[in-house]
Each structure stands twice: as C-alpha cells, then as structure tokens.
C-alpha positions as YAML, in Angstrom:
chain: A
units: angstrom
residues:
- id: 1
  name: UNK
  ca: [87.68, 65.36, 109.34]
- id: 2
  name: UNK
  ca: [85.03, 67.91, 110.60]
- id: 3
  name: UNK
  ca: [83.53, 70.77, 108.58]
- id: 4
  name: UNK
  ca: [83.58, 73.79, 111.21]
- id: 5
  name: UNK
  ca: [82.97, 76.27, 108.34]
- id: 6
  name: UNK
  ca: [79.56, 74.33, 107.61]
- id: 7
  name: UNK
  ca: [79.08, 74.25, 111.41]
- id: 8
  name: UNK
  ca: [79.76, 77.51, 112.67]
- id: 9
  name: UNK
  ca: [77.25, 79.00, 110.05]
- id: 10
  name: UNK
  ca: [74.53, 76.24, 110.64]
- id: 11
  name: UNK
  ca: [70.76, 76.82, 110.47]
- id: 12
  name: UNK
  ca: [70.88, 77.36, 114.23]
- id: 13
  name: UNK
  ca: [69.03, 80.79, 114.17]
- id: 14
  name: UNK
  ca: [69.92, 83.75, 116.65]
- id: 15
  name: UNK
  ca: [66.91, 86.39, 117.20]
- id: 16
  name: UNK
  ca: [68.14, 89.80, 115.82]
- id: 17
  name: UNK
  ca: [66.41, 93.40, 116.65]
- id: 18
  name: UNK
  ca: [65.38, 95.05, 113.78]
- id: 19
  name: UNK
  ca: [62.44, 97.75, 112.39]
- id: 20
  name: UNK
  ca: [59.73, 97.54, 109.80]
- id: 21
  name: UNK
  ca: [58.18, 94.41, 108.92]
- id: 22
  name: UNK
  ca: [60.82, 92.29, 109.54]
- id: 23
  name: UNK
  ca: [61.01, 92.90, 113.61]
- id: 24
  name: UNK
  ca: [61.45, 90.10, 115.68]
- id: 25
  name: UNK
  ca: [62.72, 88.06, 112.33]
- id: 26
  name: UNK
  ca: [64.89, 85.06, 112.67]
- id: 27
  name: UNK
  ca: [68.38, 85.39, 110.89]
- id: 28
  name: UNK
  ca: [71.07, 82.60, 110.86]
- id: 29
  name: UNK
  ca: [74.71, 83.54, 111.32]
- id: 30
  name: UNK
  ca: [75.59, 84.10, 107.78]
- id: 31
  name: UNK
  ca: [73.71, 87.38, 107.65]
- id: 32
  name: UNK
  ca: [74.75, 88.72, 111.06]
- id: 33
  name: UNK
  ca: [78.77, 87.95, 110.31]
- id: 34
  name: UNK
  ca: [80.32, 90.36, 108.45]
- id: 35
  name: UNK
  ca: [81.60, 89.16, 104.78]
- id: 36
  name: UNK
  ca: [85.06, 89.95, 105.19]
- id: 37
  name: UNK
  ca: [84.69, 87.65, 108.46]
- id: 38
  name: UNK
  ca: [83.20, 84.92, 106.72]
- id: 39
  name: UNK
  ca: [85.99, 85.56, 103.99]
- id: 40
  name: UNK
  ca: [88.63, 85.55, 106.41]
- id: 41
  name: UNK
  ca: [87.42, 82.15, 108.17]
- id: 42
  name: UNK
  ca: [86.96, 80.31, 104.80]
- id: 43
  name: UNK
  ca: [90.47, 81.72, 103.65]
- id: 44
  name: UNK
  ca: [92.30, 80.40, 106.59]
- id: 45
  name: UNK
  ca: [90.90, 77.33, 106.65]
- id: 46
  name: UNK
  ca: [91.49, 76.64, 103.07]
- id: 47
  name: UNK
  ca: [94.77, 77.76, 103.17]
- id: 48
  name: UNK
  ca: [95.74, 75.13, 105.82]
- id: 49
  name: UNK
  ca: [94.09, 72.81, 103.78]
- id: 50
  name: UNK
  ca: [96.45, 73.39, 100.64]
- id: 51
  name: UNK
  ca: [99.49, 73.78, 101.99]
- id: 52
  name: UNK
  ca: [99.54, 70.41, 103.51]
- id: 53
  name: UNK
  ca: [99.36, 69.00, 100.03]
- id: 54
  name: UNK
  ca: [102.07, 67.27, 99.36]
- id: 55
  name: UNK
  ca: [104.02, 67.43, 96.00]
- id: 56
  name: UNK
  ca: [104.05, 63.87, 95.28]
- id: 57
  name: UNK
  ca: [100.44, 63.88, 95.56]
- id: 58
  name: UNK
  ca: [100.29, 65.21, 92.37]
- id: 59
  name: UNK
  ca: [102.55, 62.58, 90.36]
- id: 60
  name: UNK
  ca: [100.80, 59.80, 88.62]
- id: 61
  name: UNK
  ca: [97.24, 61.02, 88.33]
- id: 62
  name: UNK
  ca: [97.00, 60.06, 92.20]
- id: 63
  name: UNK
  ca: [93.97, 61.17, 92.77]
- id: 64
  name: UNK
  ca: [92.58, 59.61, 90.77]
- id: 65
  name: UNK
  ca: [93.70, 56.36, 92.04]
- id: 66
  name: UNK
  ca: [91.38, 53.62, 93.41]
- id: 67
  name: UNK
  ca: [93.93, 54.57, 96.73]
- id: 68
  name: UNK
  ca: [93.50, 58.12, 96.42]
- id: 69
  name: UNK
  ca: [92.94, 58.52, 100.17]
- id: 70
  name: UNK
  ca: [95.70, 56.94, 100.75]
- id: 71
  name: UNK
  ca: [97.97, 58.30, 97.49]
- id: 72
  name: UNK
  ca: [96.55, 61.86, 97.47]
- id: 73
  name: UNK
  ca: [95.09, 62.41, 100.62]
- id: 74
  name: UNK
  ca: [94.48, 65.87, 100.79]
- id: 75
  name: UNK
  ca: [94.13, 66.52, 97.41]
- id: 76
  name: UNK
  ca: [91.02, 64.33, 98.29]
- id: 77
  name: UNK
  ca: [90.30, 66.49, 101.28]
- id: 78
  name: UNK
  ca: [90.06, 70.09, 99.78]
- id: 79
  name: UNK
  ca: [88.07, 68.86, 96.50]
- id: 80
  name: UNK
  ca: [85.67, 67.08, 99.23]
- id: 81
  name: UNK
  ca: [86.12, 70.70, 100.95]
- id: 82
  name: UNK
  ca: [85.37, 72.66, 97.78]
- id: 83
  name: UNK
  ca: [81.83, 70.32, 97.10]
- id: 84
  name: UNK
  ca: [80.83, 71.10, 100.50]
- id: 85
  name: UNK
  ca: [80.77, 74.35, 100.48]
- id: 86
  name: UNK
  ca: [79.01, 75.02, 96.87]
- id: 87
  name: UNK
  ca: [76.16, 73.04, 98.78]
- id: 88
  name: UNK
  ca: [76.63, 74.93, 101.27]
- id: 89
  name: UNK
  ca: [76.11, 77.99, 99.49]
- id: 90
  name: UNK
  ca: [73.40, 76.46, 97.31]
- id: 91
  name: UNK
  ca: [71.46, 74.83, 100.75]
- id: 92
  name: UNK
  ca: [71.59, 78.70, 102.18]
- id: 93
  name: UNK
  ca: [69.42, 80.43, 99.07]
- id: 94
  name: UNK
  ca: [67.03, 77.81, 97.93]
- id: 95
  name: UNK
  ca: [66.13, 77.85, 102.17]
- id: 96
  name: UNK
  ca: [64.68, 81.24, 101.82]
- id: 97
  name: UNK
  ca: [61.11, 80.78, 100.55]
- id: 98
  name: UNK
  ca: [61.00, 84.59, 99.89]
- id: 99
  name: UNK
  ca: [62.30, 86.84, 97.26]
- id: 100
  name: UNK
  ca: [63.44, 89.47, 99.66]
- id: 101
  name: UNK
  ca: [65.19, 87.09, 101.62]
- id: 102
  name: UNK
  ca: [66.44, 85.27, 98.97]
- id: 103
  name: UNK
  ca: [67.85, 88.55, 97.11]
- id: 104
  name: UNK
  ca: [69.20, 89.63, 100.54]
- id: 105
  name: UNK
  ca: [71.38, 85.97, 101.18]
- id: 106
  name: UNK
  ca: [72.49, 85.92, 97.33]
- id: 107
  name: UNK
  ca: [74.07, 89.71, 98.13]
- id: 108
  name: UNK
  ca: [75.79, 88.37, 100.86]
- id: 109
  name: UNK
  ca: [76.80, 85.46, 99.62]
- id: 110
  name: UNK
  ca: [78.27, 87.24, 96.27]
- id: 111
  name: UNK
  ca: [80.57, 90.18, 98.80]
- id: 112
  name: UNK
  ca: [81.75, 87.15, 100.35]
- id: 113
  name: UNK
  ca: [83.21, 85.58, 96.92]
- id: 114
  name: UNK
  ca: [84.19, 89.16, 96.18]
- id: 115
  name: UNK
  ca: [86.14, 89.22, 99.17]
- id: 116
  name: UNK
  ca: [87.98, 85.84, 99.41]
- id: 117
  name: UNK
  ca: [89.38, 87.36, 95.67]
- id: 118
  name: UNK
  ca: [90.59, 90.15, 97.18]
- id: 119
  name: UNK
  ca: [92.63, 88.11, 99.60]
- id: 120
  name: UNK
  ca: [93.85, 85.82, 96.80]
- id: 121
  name: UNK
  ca: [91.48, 83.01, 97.66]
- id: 122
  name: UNK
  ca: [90.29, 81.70, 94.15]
- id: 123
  name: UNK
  ca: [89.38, 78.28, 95.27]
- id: 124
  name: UNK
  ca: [86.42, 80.01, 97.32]
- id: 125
  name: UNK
  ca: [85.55, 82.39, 94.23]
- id: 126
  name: UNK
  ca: [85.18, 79.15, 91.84]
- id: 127
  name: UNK
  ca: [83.34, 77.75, 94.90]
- id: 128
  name: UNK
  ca: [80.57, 80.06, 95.03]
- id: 129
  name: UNK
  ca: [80.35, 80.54, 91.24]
- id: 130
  name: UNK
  ca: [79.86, 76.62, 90.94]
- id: 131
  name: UNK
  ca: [77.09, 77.03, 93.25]
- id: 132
  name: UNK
  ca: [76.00, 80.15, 91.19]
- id: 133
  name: UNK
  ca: [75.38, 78.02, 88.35]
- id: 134
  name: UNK
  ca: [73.49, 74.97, 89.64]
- id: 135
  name: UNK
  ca: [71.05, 74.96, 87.79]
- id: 136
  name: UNK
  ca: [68.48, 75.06, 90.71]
- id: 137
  name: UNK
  ca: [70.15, 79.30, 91.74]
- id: 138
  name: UNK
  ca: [70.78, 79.95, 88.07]
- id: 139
  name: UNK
  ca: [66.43, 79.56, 87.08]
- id: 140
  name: UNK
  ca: [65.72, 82.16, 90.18]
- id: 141
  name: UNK
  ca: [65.41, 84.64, 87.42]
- id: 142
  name: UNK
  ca: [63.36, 87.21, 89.89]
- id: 143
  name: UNK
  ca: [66.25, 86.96, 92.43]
- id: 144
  name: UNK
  ca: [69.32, 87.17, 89.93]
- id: 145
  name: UNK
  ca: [67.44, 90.62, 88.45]
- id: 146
  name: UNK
  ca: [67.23, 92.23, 91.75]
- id: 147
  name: UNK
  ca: [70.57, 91.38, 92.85]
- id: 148
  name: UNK
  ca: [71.68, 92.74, 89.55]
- id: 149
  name: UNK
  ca: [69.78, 96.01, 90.24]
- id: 150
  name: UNK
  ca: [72.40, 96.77, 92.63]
- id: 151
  name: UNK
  ca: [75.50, 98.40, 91.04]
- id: 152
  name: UNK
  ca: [77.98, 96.91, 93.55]
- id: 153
  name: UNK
  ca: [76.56, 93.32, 93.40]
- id: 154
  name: UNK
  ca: [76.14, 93.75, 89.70]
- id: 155
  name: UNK
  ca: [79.95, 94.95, 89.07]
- id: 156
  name: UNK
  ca: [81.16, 92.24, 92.32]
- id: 157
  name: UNK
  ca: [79.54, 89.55, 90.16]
- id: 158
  name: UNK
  ca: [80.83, 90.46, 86.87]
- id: 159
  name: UNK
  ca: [84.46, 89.99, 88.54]
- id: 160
  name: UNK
  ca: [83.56, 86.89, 89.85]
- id: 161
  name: UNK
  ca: [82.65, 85.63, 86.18]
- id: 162
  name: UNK
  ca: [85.13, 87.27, 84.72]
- id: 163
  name: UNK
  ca: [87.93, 85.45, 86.70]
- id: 164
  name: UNK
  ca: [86.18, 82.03, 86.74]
- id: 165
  name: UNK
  ca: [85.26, 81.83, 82.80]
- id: 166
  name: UNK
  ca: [86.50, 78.66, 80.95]
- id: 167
  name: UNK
  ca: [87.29, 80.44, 77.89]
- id: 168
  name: UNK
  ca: [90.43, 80.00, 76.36]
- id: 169
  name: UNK
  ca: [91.57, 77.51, 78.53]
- id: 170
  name: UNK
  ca: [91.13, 79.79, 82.11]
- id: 171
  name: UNK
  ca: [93.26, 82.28, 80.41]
- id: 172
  name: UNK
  ca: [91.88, 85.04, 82.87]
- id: 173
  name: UNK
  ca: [92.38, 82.83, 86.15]
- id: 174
  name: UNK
  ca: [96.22, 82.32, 84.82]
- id: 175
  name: UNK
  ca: [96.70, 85.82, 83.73]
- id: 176
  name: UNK
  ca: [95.51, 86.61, 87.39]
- id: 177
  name: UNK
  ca: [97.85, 83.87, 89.07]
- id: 178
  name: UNK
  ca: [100.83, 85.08, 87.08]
- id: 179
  name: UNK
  ca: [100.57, 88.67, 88.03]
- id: 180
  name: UNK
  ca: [99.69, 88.31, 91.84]
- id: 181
  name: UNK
  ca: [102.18, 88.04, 94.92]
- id: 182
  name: UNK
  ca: [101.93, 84.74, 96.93]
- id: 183
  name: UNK
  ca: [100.36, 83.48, 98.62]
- id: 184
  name: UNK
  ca: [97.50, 82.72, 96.83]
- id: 185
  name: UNK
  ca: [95.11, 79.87, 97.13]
- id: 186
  name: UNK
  ca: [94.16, 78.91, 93.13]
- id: 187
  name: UNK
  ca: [91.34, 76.22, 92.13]
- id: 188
  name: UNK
  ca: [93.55, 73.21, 91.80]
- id: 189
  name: UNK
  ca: [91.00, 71.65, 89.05]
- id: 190
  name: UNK
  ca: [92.60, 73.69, 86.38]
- id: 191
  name: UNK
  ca: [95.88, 72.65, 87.06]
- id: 192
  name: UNK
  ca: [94.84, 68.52, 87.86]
- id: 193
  name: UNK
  ca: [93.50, 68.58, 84.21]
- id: 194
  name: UNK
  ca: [96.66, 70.05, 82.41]
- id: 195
  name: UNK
  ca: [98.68, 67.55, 84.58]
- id: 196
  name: UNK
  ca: [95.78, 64.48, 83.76]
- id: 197
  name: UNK
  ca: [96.69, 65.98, 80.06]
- id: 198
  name: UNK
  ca: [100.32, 65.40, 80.27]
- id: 199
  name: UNK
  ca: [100.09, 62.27, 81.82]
- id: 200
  name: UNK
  ca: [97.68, 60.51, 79.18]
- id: 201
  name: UNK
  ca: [99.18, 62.50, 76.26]
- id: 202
  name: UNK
  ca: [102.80, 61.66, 76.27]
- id: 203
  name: UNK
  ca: [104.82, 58.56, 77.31]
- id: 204
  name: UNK
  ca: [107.33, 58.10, 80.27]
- id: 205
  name: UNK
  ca: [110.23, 56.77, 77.77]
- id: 206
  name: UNK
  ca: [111.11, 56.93, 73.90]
- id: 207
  name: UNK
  ca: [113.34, 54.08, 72.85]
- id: 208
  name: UNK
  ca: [113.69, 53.16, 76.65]
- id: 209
  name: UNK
  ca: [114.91, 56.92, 77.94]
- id: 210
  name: UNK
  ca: [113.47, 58.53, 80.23]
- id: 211
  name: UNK
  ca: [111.10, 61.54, 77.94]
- id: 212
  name: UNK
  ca: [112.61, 64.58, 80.37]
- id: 213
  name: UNK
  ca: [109.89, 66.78, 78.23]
- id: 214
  name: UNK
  ca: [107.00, 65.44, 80.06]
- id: 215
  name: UNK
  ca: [108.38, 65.37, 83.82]
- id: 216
  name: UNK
  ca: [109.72, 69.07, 83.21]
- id: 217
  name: UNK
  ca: [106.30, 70.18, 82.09]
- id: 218
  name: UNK
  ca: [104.97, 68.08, 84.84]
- id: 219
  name: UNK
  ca: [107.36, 69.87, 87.09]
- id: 220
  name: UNK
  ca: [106.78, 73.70, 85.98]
- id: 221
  name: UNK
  ca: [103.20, 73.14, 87.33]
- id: 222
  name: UNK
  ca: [103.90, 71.65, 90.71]
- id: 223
  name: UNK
  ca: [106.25, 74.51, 91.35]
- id: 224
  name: UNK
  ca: [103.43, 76.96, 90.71]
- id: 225
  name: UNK
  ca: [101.52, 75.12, 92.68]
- id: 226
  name: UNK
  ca: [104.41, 75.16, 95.51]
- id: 227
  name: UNK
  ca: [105.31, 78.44, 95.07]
- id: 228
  name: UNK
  ca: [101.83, 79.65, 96.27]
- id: 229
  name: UNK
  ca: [102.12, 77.56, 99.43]
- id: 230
  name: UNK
  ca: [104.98, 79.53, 100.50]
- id: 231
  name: UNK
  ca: [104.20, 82.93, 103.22]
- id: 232
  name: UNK
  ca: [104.13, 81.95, 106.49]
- id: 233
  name: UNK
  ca: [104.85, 84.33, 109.31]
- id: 234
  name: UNK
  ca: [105.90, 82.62, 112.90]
- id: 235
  name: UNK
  ca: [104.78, 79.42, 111.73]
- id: 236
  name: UNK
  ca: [101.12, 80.24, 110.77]
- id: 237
  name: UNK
  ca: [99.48, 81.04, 107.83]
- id: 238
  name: UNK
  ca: [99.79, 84.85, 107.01]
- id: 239
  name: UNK
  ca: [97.15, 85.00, 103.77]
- id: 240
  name: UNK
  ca: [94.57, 87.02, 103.93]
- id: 241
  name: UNK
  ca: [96.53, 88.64, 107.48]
- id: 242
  name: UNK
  ca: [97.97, 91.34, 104.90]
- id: 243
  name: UNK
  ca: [94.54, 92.15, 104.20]
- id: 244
  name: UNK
  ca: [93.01, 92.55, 107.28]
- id: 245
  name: UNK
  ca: [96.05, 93.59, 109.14]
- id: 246
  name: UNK
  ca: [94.42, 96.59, 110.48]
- id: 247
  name: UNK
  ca: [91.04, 95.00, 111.34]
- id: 248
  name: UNK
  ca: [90.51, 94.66, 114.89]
- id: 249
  name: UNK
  ca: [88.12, 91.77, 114.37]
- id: 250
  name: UNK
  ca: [91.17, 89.66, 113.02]
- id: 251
  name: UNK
  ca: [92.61, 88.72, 116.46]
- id: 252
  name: UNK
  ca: [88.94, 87.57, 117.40]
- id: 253
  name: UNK
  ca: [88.93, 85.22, 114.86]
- id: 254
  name: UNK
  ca: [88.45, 81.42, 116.16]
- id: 255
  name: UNK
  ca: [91.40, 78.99, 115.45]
- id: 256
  name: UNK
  ca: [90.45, 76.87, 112.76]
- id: 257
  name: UNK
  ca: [90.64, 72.91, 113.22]
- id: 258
  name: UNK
  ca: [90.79, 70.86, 110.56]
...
C-alpha cells in the first residue's frame, strides 16, 4: 500500500512569487494548498481507510495477534496510516531551520487539525497532536510562543487539546462522539484499549456458559464503531462532502488510491 498523502505533499519544492525578503523563496506544497484542501484529502482518504474495517477485526484482540496482517488487516493499515502521518507532520517543522518559517508551517499545520475536526475527522486531530507532543516540536519553545501570539492559532490549538486530553478516560473525545451526526472518523486507540480491557478482564464462560456480559459490552463498542462507518452517497464516501459542499475546489479534488 502507497502513501499518496505523504507523496503528494513531498519536499519537491515549487518556486512561488512573493514580496519582501522572502522573494524568489522556495515553498513545498503544504504551504501553497489551502488547509481545508489538505483537510479534505486526508479526510477522504482516511475515511476509506476505516470503513473497510471489518467488524470481526476487532474480536479477540486481533491486532494484536502475531497474524495481525492477516487477522486485522486494516486495523493494521490505518494505525500504520496514523504513525505516518505524525512523522509526517513532525519531518515538515523540524525541516525549517528558521523561526519564521518554522512558526509559519506550525500555523498551517495546526488550521489543518482544526479543520479535519470540523469535518468530524478525529483520527487526523489526535494525529497532529501526537506529533505536537514529540518531544523534539514540544522543546521549540520560541516557535510554540509565537504561534500562540496569534489569537486564532492560540484558540484553534486549545480545541485541539481540549478534544484530545486523556483525562478522565477521553471523556471529552466521547462526549464529542456521542453528540455528533455520522459519519465521523474517531481515533480507534481509545476504543482498542477498552475492548483489550474487556478481553483480559473478564472470562468467556462461568461454570461453562457462555458470560453474555462481556460479548454485549464487547458488542456496544463495535456498533459505535459501525455506526460511524455508515453515510455514503452513490456509493462513495460523503464525509467531509457536507462540509465543503459549496466549495468549488471539491470537484478538483484528486481520487484517492489506497
């Protein structure tokens, strides 16, 4: 399986016209794409990728199997999906050797996050907060306090955290889920743990019965999980669509291939 994402916005550079100083600079196609594009693409793609999980994939601990490209194959693929692009995202600020440039890519980077939210992409949000707190982007003190200077980063960022904090178990993340329309992409990690919980925590039979308690609570979580899979319009994936329904740019969008 390719990465076209990773490809599309490689370090290839494109020449841009622009004033001041920076004339004649070199910029790579993640500043010259619009966010909501970038959103868009990385929604789309990522929806494709989690709706062709399937629900068995998600008995047995399967993925964490010594098969688990066989068992759970593309629960496999979108967690290998979700590493590549926090070092994606990681790779694109620690490659600007200035501050300006560096504050400039981190703003982008943070209205794209902001974005794939808005469309009910959370996977991507916990994507690019992961990469937010490497600990190699988190120590750029000089760059975080001049992002911060902006009100709209500042205020795009604090939703970002907001949604993605551990506390209380992900209690904002759920609140969010619970309260939202499908479809919706959500960070599958929070939900493998409950069900790695379950698993390990309770046995498959009392006094050689079947415990019903465990595959019901099993159960509840793969249906949220299905449930979120399930807006399609003509056969294609319609999230994120609702959003940019009136966007010209939409229809311009390259077909994704996974």
């Amino acid at each position: 399986m390719g990465w076209p994402l990773l490809q599309m916005f490689s370090f290839t550079s494109i020449n841009v016209e622009t004033s001041g100083e920076d004339t004649a600079a070199e910029y790579d196609r993640l500043e010259v794409l619009d966010a909501k594009r970038i959103a868009h693409y990385l929604t789309m793609n990522e929806f494709r990728l989690f709706s062709a999980i399937d629900q068995r994939e998600f008995l047995g601990k399967a993925w964490q199997s010594g098969q688990k490209a066989r068992d759970a194959p593309h629960i496999v693929a979108i967690t290998d999906w979700f590493n590549k692009v926090s070092s994606w995202v990681v790779q694109h600020i620690l490659e600007r050797p200035l501050l300006r440039e560096r504050r400039r890519v981190l703003t982008k980077l943070i209205d794209i996050a902001w974005f794939c939210k808005e469309m009910n992409n959370f996977n991507a949000v916990f994507e690019f907060t992961s990469a937010f707190d490497n600990a190699a982007i988190s120590r750029l003190k000089k760059t975080w306090a001049e992002v911060e200077a902006s009100s709209t980063s500042s205020k795009r960022l604090e939703e970002l955290r907001e949604l993605t904090v551990s506390d209380k178990n992900f209690k904002e993340f759920k609140e969010r889920l619970r309260n939202i329309n499908p479809p919706c992409i959500p960070f599958i990690g929070v939900f493998l743990t409950h069900l790695t919980f379950i698993e390990d925590g309770q046995p498959d039979s009392i006094d050689g019965l079947v415990y019903f308690t465990k595959r019901r609570q099993a159960g509840e979580i793969i249906k949220r999980l299905h449930l979120a899979m399930t807006r399609f319009i003509g056969g294609q994936v319609c999230l994120a669509v609702c959003f940019y329904q009136t966007d010209n740019q939409c229809s311009s969008l390259p077909e994704v291939a996974l």
